[in-house]
PDB file of C-alpha atoms in Angstrom:
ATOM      1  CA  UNK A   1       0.000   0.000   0.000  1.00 72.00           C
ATOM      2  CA  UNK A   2       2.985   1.969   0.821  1.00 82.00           C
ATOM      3  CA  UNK A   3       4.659   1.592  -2.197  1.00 83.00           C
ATOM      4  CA  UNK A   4       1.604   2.685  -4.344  1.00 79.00           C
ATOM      5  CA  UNK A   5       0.939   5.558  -2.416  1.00 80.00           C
ATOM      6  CA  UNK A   6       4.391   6.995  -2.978  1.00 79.00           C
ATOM      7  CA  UNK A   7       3.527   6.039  -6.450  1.00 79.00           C
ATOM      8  CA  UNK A   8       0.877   7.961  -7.022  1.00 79.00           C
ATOM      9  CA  UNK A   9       1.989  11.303  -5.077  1.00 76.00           C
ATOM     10  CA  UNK A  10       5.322  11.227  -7.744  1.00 77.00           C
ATOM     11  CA  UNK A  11       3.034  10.692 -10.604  1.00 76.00           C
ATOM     12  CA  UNK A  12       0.865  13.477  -9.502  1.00 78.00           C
ATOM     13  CA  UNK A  13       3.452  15.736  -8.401  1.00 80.00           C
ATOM     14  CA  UNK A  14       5.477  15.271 -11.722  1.00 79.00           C
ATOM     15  CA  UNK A  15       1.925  14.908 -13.724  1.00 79.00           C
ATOM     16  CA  UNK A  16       1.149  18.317 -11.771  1.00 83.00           C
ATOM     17  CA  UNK A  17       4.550  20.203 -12.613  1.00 84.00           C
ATOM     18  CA  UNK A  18       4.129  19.164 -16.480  1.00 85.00           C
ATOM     19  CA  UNK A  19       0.931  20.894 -16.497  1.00 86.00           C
ATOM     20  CA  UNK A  20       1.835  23.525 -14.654  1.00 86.00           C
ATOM     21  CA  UNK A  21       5.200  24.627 -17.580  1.00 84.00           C
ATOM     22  CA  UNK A  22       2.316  23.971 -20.334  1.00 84.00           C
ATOM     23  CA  UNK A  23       0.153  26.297 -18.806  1.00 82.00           C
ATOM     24  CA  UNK A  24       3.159  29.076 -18.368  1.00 81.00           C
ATOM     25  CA  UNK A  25       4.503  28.302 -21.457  1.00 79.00           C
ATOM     26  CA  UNK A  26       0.952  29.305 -22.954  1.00 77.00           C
ATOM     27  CA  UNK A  27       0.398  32.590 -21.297  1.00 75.00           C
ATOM     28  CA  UNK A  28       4.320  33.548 -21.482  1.00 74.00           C
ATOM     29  CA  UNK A  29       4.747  32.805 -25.006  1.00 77.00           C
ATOM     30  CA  UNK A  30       4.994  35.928 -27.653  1.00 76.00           C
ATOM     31  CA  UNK A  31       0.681  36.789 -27.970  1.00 78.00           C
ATOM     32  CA  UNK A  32       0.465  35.391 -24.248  1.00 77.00           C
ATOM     33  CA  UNK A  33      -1.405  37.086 -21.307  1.00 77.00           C
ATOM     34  CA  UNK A  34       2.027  38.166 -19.693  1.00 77.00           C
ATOM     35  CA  UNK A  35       3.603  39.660 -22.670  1.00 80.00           C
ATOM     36  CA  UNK A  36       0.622  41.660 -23.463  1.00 79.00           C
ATOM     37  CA  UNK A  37       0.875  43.041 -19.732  1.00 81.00           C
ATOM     38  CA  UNK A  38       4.206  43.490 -19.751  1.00 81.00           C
ATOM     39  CA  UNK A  39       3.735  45.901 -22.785  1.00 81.00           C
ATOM     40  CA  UNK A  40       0.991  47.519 -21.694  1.00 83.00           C
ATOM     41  CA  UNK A  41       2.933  48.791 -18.657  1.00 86.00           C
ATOM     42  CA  UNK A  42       5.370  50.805 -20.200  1.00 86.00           C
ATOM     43  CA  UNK A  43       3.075  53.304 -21.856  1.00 88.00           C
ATOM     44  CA  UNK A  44       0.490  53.205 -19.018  1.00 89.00           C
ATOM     45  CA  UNK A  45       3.582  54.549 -16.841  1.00 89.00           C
ATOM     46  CA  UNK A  46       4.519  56.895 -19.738  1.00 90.00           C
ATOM     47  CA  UNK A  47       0.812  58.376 -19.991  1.00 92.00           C
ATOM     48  CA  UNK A  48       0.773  58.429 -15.875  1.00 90.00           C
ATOM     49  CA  UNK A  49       4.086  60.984 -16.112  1.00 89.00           C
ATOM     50  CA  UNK A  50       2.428  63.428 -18.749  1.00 93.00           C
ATOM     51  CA  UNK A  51      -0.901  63.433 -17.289  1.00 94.00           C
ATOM     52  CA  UNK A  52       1.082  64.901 -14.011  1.00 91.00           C
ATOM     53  CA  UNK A  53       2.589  67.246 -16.375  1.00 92.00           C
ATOM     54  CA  UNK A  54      -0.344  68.271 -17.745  1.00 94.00           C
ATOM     55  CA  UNK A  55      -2.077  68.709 -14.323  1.00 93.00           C
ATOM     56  CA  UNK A  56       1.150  70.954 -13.184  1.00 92.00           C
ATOM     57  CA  UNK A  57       0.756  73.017 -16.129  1.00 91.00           C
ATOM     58  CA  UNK A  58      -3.058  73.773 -15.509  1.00 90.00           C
ATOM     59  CA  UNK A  59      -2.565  74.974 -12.087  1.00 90.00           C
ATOM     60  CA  UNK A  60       0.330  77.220 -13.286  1.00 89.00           C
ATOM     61  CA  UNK A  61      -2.019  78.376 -15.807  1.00 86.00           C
ATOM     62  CA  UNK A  62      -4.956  78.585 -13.216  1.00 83.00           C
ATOM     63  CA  UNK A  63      -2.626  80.858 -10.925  1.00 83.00           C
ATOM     64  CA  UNK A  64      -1.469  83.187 -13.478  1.00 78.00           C
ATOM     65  CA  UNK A  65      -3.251  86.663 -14.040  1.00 75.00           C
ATOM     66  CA  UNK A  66      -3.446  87.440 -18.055  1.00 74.00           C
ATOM     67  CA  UNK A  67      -4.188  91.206 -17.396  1.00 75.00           C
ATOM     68  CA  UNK A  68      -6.050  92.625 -20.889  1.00 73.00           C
ATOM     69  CA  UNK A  69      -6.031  96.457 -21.587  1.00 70.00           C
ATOM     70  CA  UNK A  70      -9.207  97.409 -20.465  1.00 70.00           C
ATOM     71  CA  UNK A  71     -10.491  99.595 -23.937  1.00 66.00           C
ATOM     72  CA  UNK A  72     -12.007 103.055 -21.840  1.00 68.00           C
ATOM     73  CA  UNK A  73      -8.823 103.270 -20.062  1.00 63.00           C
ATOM     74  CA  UNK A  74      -6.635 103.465 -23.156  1.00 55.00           C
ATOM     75  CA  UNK A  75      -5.088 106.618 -24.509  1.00 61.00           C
ATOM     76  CA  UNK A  76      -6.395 107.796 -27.520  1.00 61.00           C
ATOM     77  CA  UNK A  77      -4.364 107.564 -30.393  1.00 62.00           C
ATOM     78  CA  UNK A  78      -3.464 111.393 -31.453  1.00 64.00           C
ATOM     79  CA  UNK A  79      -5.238 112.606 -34.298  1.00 72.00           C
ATOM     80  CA  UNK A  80      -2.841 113.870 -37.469  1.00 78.00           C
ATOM     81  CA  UNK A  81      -3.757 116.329 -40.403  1.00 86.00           C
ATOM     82  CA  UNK A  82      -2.636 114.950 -43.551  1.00 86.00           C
ATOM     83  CA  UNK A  83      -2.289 116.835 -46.867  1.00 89.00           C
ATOM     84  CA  UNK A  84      -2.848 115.350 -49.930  1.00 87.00           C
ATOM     85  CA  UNK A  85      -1.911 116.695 -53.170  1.00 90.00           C
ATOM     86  CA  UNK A  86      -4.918 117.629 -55.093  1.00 89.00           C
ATOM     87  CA  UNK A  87      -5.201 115.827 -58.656  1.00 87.00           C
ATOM     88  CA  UNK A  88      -6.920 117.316 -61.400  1.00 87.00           C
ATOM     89  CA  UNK A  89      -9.950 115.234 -62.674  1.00 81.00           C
ATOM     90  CA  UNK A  90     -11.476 115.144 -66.181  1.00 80.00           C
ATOM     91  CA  UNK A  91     -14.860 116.652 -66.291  1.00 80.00           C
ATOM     92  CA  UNK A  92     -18.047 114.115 -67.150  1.00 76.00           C
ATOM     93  CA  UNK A  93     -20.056 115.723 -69.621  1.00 78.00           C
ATOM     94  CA  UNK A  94     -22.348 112.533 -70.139  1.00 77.00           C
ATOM     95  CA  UNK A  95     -21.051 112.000 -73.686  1.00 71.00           C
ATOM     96  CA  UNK A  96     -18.711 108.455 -73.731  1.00 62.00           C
TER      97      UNK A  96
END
C-alpha cells in the first residue's frame, strides 16, 4: 500500500509540474497574457508621467493673471492732419 501511495503522489506531483510549464509556457509565449501586460505597462507609466505634467501646467495656468487692456482706459491715439496733393480730374459731360 505503501509503495503505491508513494507512487501515485510522484506521478501526480510530476503529472502536476508538467501541467503547470504547459500552462506558463501558454500565457508567457509571444501573444500570451504576460507579454501583453508586460507591454501595456510601459506606456500606461509613460501616460501616468504626462498626465502629471499636464495637471502641473493647468494649475500654473490657473494661478497666473493674463491682465487685458481694459479699452475706456486706453489713450487715444493722437489725431494727425494729412495733406494730400490735389489731382486734377477730367470733367463728365455725359457724352462716352
Amino acid at each position: 500500500n505503501e509503495k503505491w501511495l508513494e507512487f501515485i503522489q510522484k506521478a501526480s506531483t510530476s503529472l502536476k509540474k508538467k501541467e503547470e510549464q504547459e500552462k506558463y509556457a501558454t500565457v508567457s509565449k509571444e501573444k500570451g497574457i504576460l507579454t501583453i501586460l508586460n507591454s501595456g505597462k510601459e506606456p500606461i507609466v509613460t501616460l501616468k508621467l504626462h498626465q502629471d505634467d499636464v495637471a502641473e501646467i493647468i494649475r500654473e495656468l490657473g494661478r497666473a493673471q493674463i491682465k487685458l487692456p481694459d479699452p475706456q482706459q486706453t489713450p487715444q491715439t493722437t489725431q494727425r492732419t494729412v495733406n494730400l496733393p490735389q489731382l486734377p480730374l477730367p470733367t463728365f459731360s455725359g457724352d462716352p
